[in-house]
PDB file of C-alpha atoms in Angstrom:
ATOM      1  CA  MET R   1     -80.071  77.980 -29.914  1.00 48.00           C
ATOM      2  CA  SER R   2     -81.932  77.485 -33.340  1.00 58.00           C
ATOM      3  CA  GLY R   3     -82.670  73.458 -34.568  1.00 62.00           C
ATOM      4  CA  TYR R   4     -80.326  74.454 -37.358  1.00 66.00           C
ATOM      5  CA  VAL R   5     -77.486  74.466 -34.822  1.00 71.00           C
ATOM      6  CA  LEU R   6     -78.546  71.628 -32.509  1.00 75.00           C
ATOM      7  CA  SER R   7     -78.604  68.746 -35.794  1.00 90.00           C
ATOM      8  CA  ARG R   8     -76.255  66.058 -35.611  1.00 93.00           C
ATOM      9  CA  TYR R   9     -75.271  67.056 -38.773  1.00 94.00           C
ATOM     10  CA  HIS R  10     -74.220  70.732 -38.137  1.00 93.00           C
ATOM     11  CA  ALA R  11     -72.958  69.986 -34.254  1.00 93.00           C
ATOM     12  CA  LYS R  12     -70.557  68.044 -35.966  1.00 96.00           C
ATOM     13  CA  ARG R  13     -69.246  70.395 -38.384  1.00 96.00           C
ATOM     14  CA  ARG R  14     -68.860  73.220 -36.127  1.00 94.00           C
ATOM     15  CA  GLU R  15     -67.038  70.791 -33.754  1.00 95.00           C
ATOM     16  CA  LEU R  16     -64.530  69.963 -36.609  1.00 97.00           C
ATOM     17  CA  ALA R  17     -63.954  73.725 -37.553  1.00 96.00           C
ATOM     18  CA  SER R  18     -63.634  74.838 -33.805  1.00 94.00           C
ATOM     19  CA  GLY R  19     -61.133  71.774 -33.287  1.00 95.00           C
ATOM     20  CA  LEU R  20     -58.683  73.122 -36.460  1.00 96.00           C
ATOM     21  CA  LEU R  21     -58.976  76.764 -34.872  1.00 95.00           C
ATOM     22  CA  ALA R  22     -58.070  75.223 -31.735  1.00 93.00           C
ATOM     23  CA  ARG R  23     -55.274  73.250 -33.093  1.00 94.00           C
ATOM     24  CA  SER R  24     -53.835  76.287 -34.933  1.00 94.00           C
ATOM     25  CA  LEU R  25     -53.975  78.927 -32.167  1.00 91.00           C
ATOM     26  CA  ALA R  26     -50.211  77.866 -30.917  1.00 89.00           C
ATOM     27  CA  SER R  27     -48.920  78.599 -34.134  1.00 93.00           C
ATOM     28  CA  MET R  28     -51.056  81.145 -35.723  1.00 94.00           C
ATOM     29  CA  PRO R  29     -49.242  85.193 -34.767  1.00 95.00           C
ATOM     30  CA  THR R  30     -50.750  87.120 -31.678  1.00 94.00           C
ATOM     31  CA  GLY R  31     -53.975  89.254 -32.827  1.00 94.00           C
ATOM     32  CA  PRO R  32     -57.758  88.849 -32.269  1.00 94.00           C
ATOM     33  CA  LEU R  33     -59.943  86.397 -34.231  1.00 95.00           C
ATOM     34  CA  LEU R  34     -62.502  87.536 -36.664  1.00 95.00           C
ATOM     35  CA  GLU R  35     -65.661  85.427 -37.387  1.00 95.00           C
ATOM     36  CA  ILE R  36     -67.185  86.597 -40.392  1.00 96.00           C
ATOM     37  CA  GLY R  37     -71.451  85.450 -40.487  1.00 92.00           C
ATOM     38  CA  SER R  38     -71.327  84.396 -36.844  1.00 88.00           C
ATOM     39  CA  SER R  39     -75.240  84.734 -36.922  1.00 83.00           C
ATOM     40  CA  ALA R  40     -76.303  84.204 -33.497  1.00 76.00           C
ATOM     41  CA  GLU R  41     -74.170  81.090 -32.591  1.00 83.00           C
ATOM     42  CA  SER R  42     -70.138  81.609 -32.574  1.00 86.00           C
ATOM     43  CA  LEU R  43     -68.340  79.127 -34.209  1.00 87.00           C
ATOM     44  CA  ILE R  44     -65.278  80.097 -32.354  1.00 87.00           C
ATOM     45  CA  PRO R  45     -64.723  78.190 -28.917  1.00 75.00           C
ATOM     46  CA  SER R  46     -64.633  80.344 -25.439  1.00 72.00           C
ATOM     47  CA  LEU R  47     -60.493  80.616 -25.688  1.00 71.00           C
ATOM     48  CA  SER R  48     -58.519  82.756 -23.163  1.00 61.00           C
ATOM     49  CA  GLY R  49     -56.229  85.299 -23.876  1.00 74.00           C
ATOM     50  CA  ARG R  50     -57.780  86.050 -27.945  1.00 87.00           C
ATOM     51  CA  GLN R  51     -60.174  88.560 -28.644  1.00 90.00           C
ATOM     52  CA  VAL R  52     -62.846  87.537 -30.686  1.00 91.00           C
ATOM     53  CA  ILE R  53     -64.621  89.817 -33.116  1.00 92.00           C
ATOM     54  CA  THR R  54     -68.148  88.716 -34.546  1.00 92.00           C
ATOM     55  CA  SER R  55     -69.494  89.998 -37.409  1.00 94.00           C
ATOM     56  CA  ASP R  56     -72.835  89.145 -39.411  1.00 93.00           C
ATOM     57  CA  ILE R  57     -75.109  90.812 -42.205  1.00 92.00           C
ATOM     58  CA  SER R  58     -78.078  90.462 -39.950  1.00 88.00           C
ATOM     59  CA  LEU R  59     -78.708  93.095 -36.761  1.00 84.00           C
ATOM     60  CA  GLY R  60     -81.239  90.355 -35.647  1.00 82.00           C
ATOM     61  CA  ALA R  61     -78.903  87.457 -35.592  1.00 81.00           C
ATOM     62  CA  LEU R  62     -76.024  90.091 -33.564  1.00 81.00           C
ATOM     63  CA  TYR R  63     -79.076  91.192 -31.154  1.00 76.00           C
ATOM     64  CA  GLU R  64     -79.976  87.353 -30.679  1.00 78.00           C
ATOM     65  CA  ALA R  65     -75.922  86.375 -29.713  1.00 70.00           C
ATOM     66  CA  LYS R  66     -76.023  89.211 -26.863  1.00 63.00           C
ATOM     67  CA  ALA R  67     -72.511  89.793 -27.545  1.00 62.00           C
ATOM     68  CA  ALA R  68     -70.535  92.885 -29.274  1.00 66.00           C
ATOM     69  CA  GLY R  69     -70.486  92.789 -32.872  1.00 87.00           C
ATOM     70  CA  VAL R  70     -69.841  94.471 -36.402  1.00 92.00           C
ATOM     71  CA  CYS R  71     -72.819  94.084 -38.659  1.00 93.00           C
ATOM     72  CA  LEU R  72     -71.445  94.306 -42.629  1.00 94.00           C
ATOM     73  CA  ASN R  73     -72.164  92.397 -45.697  1.00 94.00           C
ATOM     74  CA  ALA R  74     -68.463  90.600 -46.383  1.00 94.00           C
ATOM     75  CA  ALA R  75     -69.461  90.602 -50.227  1.00 93.00           C
ATOM     76  CA  ASN R  76     -68.263  94.939 -50.445  1.00 94.00           C
ATOM     77  CA  GLY R  77     -65.406  94.351 -47.948  1.00 95.00           C
ATOM     78  CA  LEU R  78     -64.685  94.543 -44.647  1.00 97.00           C
ATOM     79  CA  PRO R  79     -63.879  97.192 -42.807  1.00 96.00           C
ATOM     80  CA  PHE R  80     -60.191  95.960 -41.090  1.00 97.00           C
ATOM     81  CA  ARG R  81     -56.788  96.886 -41.522  1.00 98.00           C
ATOM     82  CA  ASP R  82     -54.227  94.868 -43.640  1.00 98.00           C
ATOM     83  CA  ALA R  83     -53.214  92.166 -41.433  1.00 98.00           C
ATOM     84  CA  SER R  84     -54.452  92.904 -38.040  1.00 97.00           C
ATOM     85  CA  VAL R  85     -56.188  89.870 -37.303  1.00 97.00           C
ATOM     86  CA  ALA R  86     -54.433  86.568 -36.445  1.00 97.00           C
ATOM     87  CA  ALA R  87     -57.350  84.229 -38.181  1.00 97.00           C
ATOM     88  CA  VAL R  88     -60.803  84.563 -39.753  1.00 97.00           C
ATOM     89  CA  VAL R  89     -63.387  81.957 -39.304  1.00 97.00           C
ATOM     90  CA  SER R  90     -66.432  81.700 -41.454  1.00 97.00           C
ATOM     91  CA  GLY R  91     -69.220  79.211 -41.532  1.00 95.00           C
ATOM     92  CA  GLU R  92     -71.506  78.298 -44.282  1.00 95.00           C
ATOM     93  CA  LEU R  93     -70.964  81.420 -46.341  1.00 96.00           C
ATOM     94  CA  ILE R  94     -69.200  81.582 -49.043  1.00 97.00           C
ATOM     95  CA  GLU R  95     -71.766  79.111 -51.151  1.00 97.00           C
ATOM     96  CA  HIS R  96     -74.318  82.103 -51.007  1.00 95.00           C
ATOM     97  CA  ILE R  97     -71.334  84.815 -52.377  1.00 96.00           C
ATOM     98  CA  PHE R  98     -71.076  85.447 -56.113  1.00 95.00           C
ATOM     99  CA  ASP R  99     -67.209  87.063 -56.086  1.00 97.00           C
ATOM    100  CA  VAL R 100     -65.395  84.328 -53.843  1.00 97.00           C
ATOM    101  CA  ARG R 101     -62.509  84.727 -55.502  1.00 98.00           C
ATOM    102  CA  ALA R 102     -62.711  88.516 -53.819  1.00 97.00           C
ATOM    103  CA  MET R 103     -64.062  87.838 -50.666  1.00 97.00           C
ATOM    104  CA  VAL R 104     -61.030  85.231 -49.951  1.00 98.00           C
ATOM    105  CA  GLU R 105     -58.355  87.689 -51.033  1.00 98.00           C
ATOM    106  CA  GLU R 106     -59.858  90.156 -48.623  1.00 98.00           C
ATOM    107  CA  PHE R 107     -59.423  87.299 -45.622  1.00 98.00           C
ATOM    108  CA  ARG R 108     -56.317  87.096 -47.107  1.00 98.00           C
ATOM    109  CA  ARG R 109     -55.632  91.154 -46.876  1.00 98.00           C
ATOM    110  CA  VAL R 110     -57.074  91.174 -43.230  1.00 98.00           C
ATOM    111  CA  ILE R 111     -55.167  87.752 -41.744  1.00 98.00           C
ATOM    112  CA  LYS R 112     -51.635  88.887 -40.951  1.00 98.00           C
ATOM    113  CA  PRO R 113     -48.743  86.527 -42.562  1.00 97.00           C
ATOM    114  CA  GLY R 114     -48.980  82.869 -40.952  1.00 97.00           C
ATOM    115  CA  GLY R 115     -52.157  83.482 -39.825  1.00 98.00           C
ATOM    116  CA  VAL R 116     -55.091  80.930 -40.327  1.00 98.00           C
ATOM    117  CA  LEU R 117     -58.331  81.221 -42.474  1.00 98.00           C
ATOM    118  CA  VAL R 118     -61.003  78.545 -41.220  1.00 98.00           C
ATOM    119  CA  LEU R 119     -64.450  77.732 -43.393  1.00 97.00           C
ATOM    120  CA  THR R 120     -66.717  75.332 -43.785  1.00 98.00           C
ATOM    121  CA  THR R 121     -69.254  74.534 -46.990  1.00 98.00           C
ATOM    122  CA  PRO R 122     -71.197  72.582 -48.085  1.00 97.00           C
ATOM    123  CA  ASN R 123     -69.791  69.789 -50.781  1.00 98.00           C
ATOM    124  CA  LEU R 124     -71.260  69.824 -54.068  1.00 97.00           C
ATOM    125  CA  ALA R 125     -69.899  66.380 -54.529  1.00 97.00           C
ATOM    126  CA  THR R 126     -71.135  64.268 -52.102  1.00 98.00           C
ATOM    127  CA  LEU R 127     -71.506  60.097 -52.532  1.00 97.00           C
ATOM    128  CA  GLN R 128     -74.924  60.600 -53.008  1.00 96.00           C
ATOM    129  CA  ASP R 129     -74.982  63.414 -55.385  1.00 96.00           C
ATOM    130  CA  ARG R 130     -72.001  61.988 -57.235  1.00 97.00           C
ATOM    131  CA  LEU R 131     -74.153  58.616 -58.211  1.00 96.00           C
ATOM    132  CA  ARG R 132     -77.538  61.216 -58.965  1.00 93.00           C
ATOM    133  CA  PHE R 133     -75.518  62.810 -61.748  1.00 93.00           C
ATOM    134  CA  LEU R 134     -74.175  59.789 -63.274  1.00 95.00           C
ATOM    135  CA  THR R 135     -78.112  58.940 -63.470  1.00 95.00           C
ATOM    136  CA  GLY R 136     -79.034  62.395 -65.145  1.00 94.00           C
ATOM    137  CA  ALA R 137     -80.134  63.737 -61.860  1.00 91.00           C
ATOM    138  CA  SER R 138     -78.793  67.109 -60.759  1.00 89.00           C
ATOM    139  CA  PRO R 139     -76.413  67.701 -57.227  1.00 92.00           C
ATOM    140  CA  ARG R 140     -78.988  68.415 -54.578  1.00 91.00           C
ATOM    141  CA  GLN R 141     -76.595  71.923 -54.382  1.00 92.00           C
ATOM    142  CA  VAL R 142     -77.304  73.389 -57.941  1.00 91.00           C
ATOM    143  CA  ASP R 143     -81.075  72.276 -57.710  1.00 90.00           C
ATOM    144  CA  PRO R 144     -83.150  75.531 -58.485  1.00 91.00           C
ATOM    145  CA  LEU R 145     -86.158  74.153 -57.038  1.00 90.00           C
ATOM    146  CA  HIS R 146     -84.737  72.715 -53.406  1.00 89.00           C
ATOM    147  CA  PRO R 147     -86.404  74.182 -50.297  1.00 89.00           C
ATOM    148  CA  TYR R 148     -83.455  75.673 -48.931  1.00 87.00           C
ATOM    149  CA  LEU R 149     -80.459  74.826 -50.956  1.00 90.00           C
ATOM    150  CA  HIS R 150     -81.476  77.017 -53.868  1.00 90.00           C
ATOM    151  CA  LEU R 151     -79.855  79.762 -52.097  1.00 91.00           C
ATOM    152  CA  HIS R 152     -76.546  78.271 -52.659  1.00 93.00           C
ATOM    153  CA  ILE R 153     -74.961  80.017 -55.733  1.00 94.00           C
ATOM    154  CA  ARG R 154     -71.213  78.893 -55.379  1.00 95.00           C
ATOM    155  CA  PRO R 155     -71.176  75.480 -54.509  1.00 95.00           C
ATOM    156  CA  PHE R 156     -67.753  73.688 -54.360  1.00 98.00           C
ATOM    157  CA  THR R 157     -66.206  70.297 -54.438  1.00 98.00           C
ATOM    158  CA  ALA R 158     -62.855  69.735 -52.150  1.00 98.00           C
ATOM    159  CA  SER R 159     -60.768  70.200 -55.000  1.00 98.00           C
ATOM    160  CA  ALA R 160     -62.207  73.431 -56.249  1.00 98.00           C
ATOM    161  CA  LEU R 161     -62.089  74.615 -52.875  1.00 98.00           C
ATOM    162  CA  ARG R 162     -58.591  73.661 -52.243  1.00 98.00           C
ATOM    163  CA  ARG R 163     -57.127  75.275 -55.663  1.00 98.00           C
ATOM    164  CA  LEU R 164     -59.230  78.872 -54.700  1.00 98.00           C
ATOM    165  CA  LEU R 165     -57.747  78.588 -51.665  1.00 98.00           C
ATOM    166  CA  ARG R 166     -53.789  78.350 -52.901  1.00 98.00           C
ATOM    167  CA  THR R 167     -54.895  81.249 -55.769  1.00 98.00           C
ATOM    168  CA  CYS R 168     -55.938  83.206 -52.690  1.00 98.00           C
ATOM    169  CA  GLY R 169     -52.339  83.114 -51.190  1.00 98.00           C
ATOM    170  CA  PHE R 170     -53.643  80.232 -48.845  1.00 98.00           C
ATOM    171  CA  GLU R 171     -51.494  76.565 -48.125  1.00 98.00           C
ATOM    172  CA  VAL R 172     -54.294  74.060 -46.731  1.00 98.00           C
ATOM    173  CA  THR R 173     -53.338  72.340 -43.227  1.00 98.00           C
ATOM    174  CA  ALA R 174     -56.847  70.330 -42.861  1.00 98.00           C
ATOM    175  CA  LEU R 175     -59.791  68.697 -44.892  1.00 98.00           C
ATOM    176  CA  ARG R 176     -62.335  67.306 -43.185  1.00 98.00           C
ATOM    177  CA  SER R 177     -66.492  66.162 -43.371  1.00 98.00           C
ATOM    178  CA  ASN R 178     -68.571  65.580 -40.478  1.00 98.00           C
ATOM    179  CA  PHE R 179     -71.168  62.666 -42.542  1.00 98.00           C
ATOM    180  CA  VAL R 180     -71.721  61.291 -45.745  1.00 98.00           C
ATOM    181  CA  GLY R 181     -75.136  61.303 -45.840  1.00 94.00           C
ATOM    182  CA  TRP R 182     -78.098  59.277 -47.528  1.00 93.00           C
ATOM    183  CA  GLU R 183     -81.232  60.450 -48.229  1.00 87.00           C
ATOM    184  CA  TRP R 184     -83.545  56.947 -48.672  1.00 89.00           C
ATOM    185  CA  ASN R 185     -87.189  56.743 -48.411  1.00 88.00           C
ATOM    186  CA  GLY R 186     -87.942  60.057 -46.964  1.00 84.00           C
ATOM    187  CA  HIS R 187     -85.861  59.140 -44.105  1.00 91.00           C
ATOM    188  CA  TRP R 188     -81.771  60.890 -43.867  1.00 90.00           C
ATOM    189  CA  LEU R 189     -79.467  58.502 -42.806  1.00 94.00           C
ATOM    190  CA  GLU R 190     -75.656  59.506 -41.719  1.00 96.00           C
ATOM    191  CA  TRP R 191     -72.365  57.573 -41.234  1.00 97.00           C
ATOM    192  CA  ARG R 192     -69.410  59.238 -39.499  1.00 97.00           C
ATOM    193  CA  TRP R 193     -66.786  56.748 -40.479  1.00 97.00           C
ATOM    194  CA  PRO R 194     -66.298  57.059 -44.382  1.00 98.00           C
ATOM    195  CA  ALA R 195     -66.354  61.396 -44.112  1.00 98.00           C
ATOM    196  CA  ARG R 196     -63.313  60.625 -41.804  1.00 98.00           C
ATOM    197  CA  LEU R 197     -61.877  58.264 -44.348  1.00 98.00           C
ATOM    198  CA  VAL R 198     -62.527  60.515 -47.755  1.00 98.00           C
ATOM    199  CA  PRO R 199     -63.747  63.963 -46.867  1.00 98.00           C
ATOM    200  CA  GLY R 200     -64.143  65.030 -50.361  1.00 98.00           C
ATOM    201  CA  ILE R 201     -67.503  62.750 -50.677  1.00 98.00           C
ATOM    202  CA  GLY R 202     -68.966  64.638 -47.361  1.00 98.00           C
ATOM    203  CA  GLY R 203     -71.831  66.468 -46.893  1.00 97.00           C
ATOM    204  CA  SER R 204     -69.736  69.300 -45.550  1.00 98.00           C
ATOM    205  CA  LEU R 205     -66.245  70.553 -46.679  1.00 98.00           C
ATOM    206  CA  ILE R 206     -64.506  71.862 -43.205  1.00 98.00           C
ATOM    207  CA  VAL R 207     -60.957  73.435 -44.531  1.00 98.00           C
ATOM    208  CA  ALA R 208     -58.117  74.945 -42.334  1.00 98.00           C
ATOM    209  CA  ALA R 209     -55.887  77.126 -44.280  1.00 98.00           C
ATOM    210  CA  ARG R 210     -52.507  79.449 -43.293  1.00 98.00           C
ATOM    211  CA  ARG R 211     -51.822  82.589 -45.207  1.00 98.00           C
ATOM    212  CA  ARG R 212     -48.636  82.581 -47.349  1.00 93.00           C
TER     213      ARG R 212
END
């Protein structure tokens, strides 16, 4: 398991996403659960009676996961029938996609009516980034020189993510965040309670939405 997955920040993000999916199980239709961009560590917990289909653009990641999976590029459409899965799960992927509307509409196409989409993405408008913007500094998600965030090409705020999902035929049922973070003097500090109270200022946005 990578350090990325093991970090406190991403462990809480994954825990919240898995929890939203688990709480939606009783009210979603029958059928398999599809994860897009599963990498080597699936977000989907062990769920009895549900088939889980994992997928990733990297064959190496699927091999490392030691589980059967589908190699695909989600930006080019999904090789699944209409209304063929009960849920789609996607962690930290949407921010890497140019045409996010086309991808979310593709998610809706393969989800059964009443099925669920659970996704996570970094927040453009974290508390510290809001203050950075007021001082004339760029939010980290749009910094072309950031060591790894420069790979993110479609950052979202909580309101923008809700609007995208509504436009694409989903009803948002829950929005969560993991931590409010603050970089100070070379150290990264994290607080859980403000992210619970105001998810829109947290580091990662975790959302569950039902297909209308």
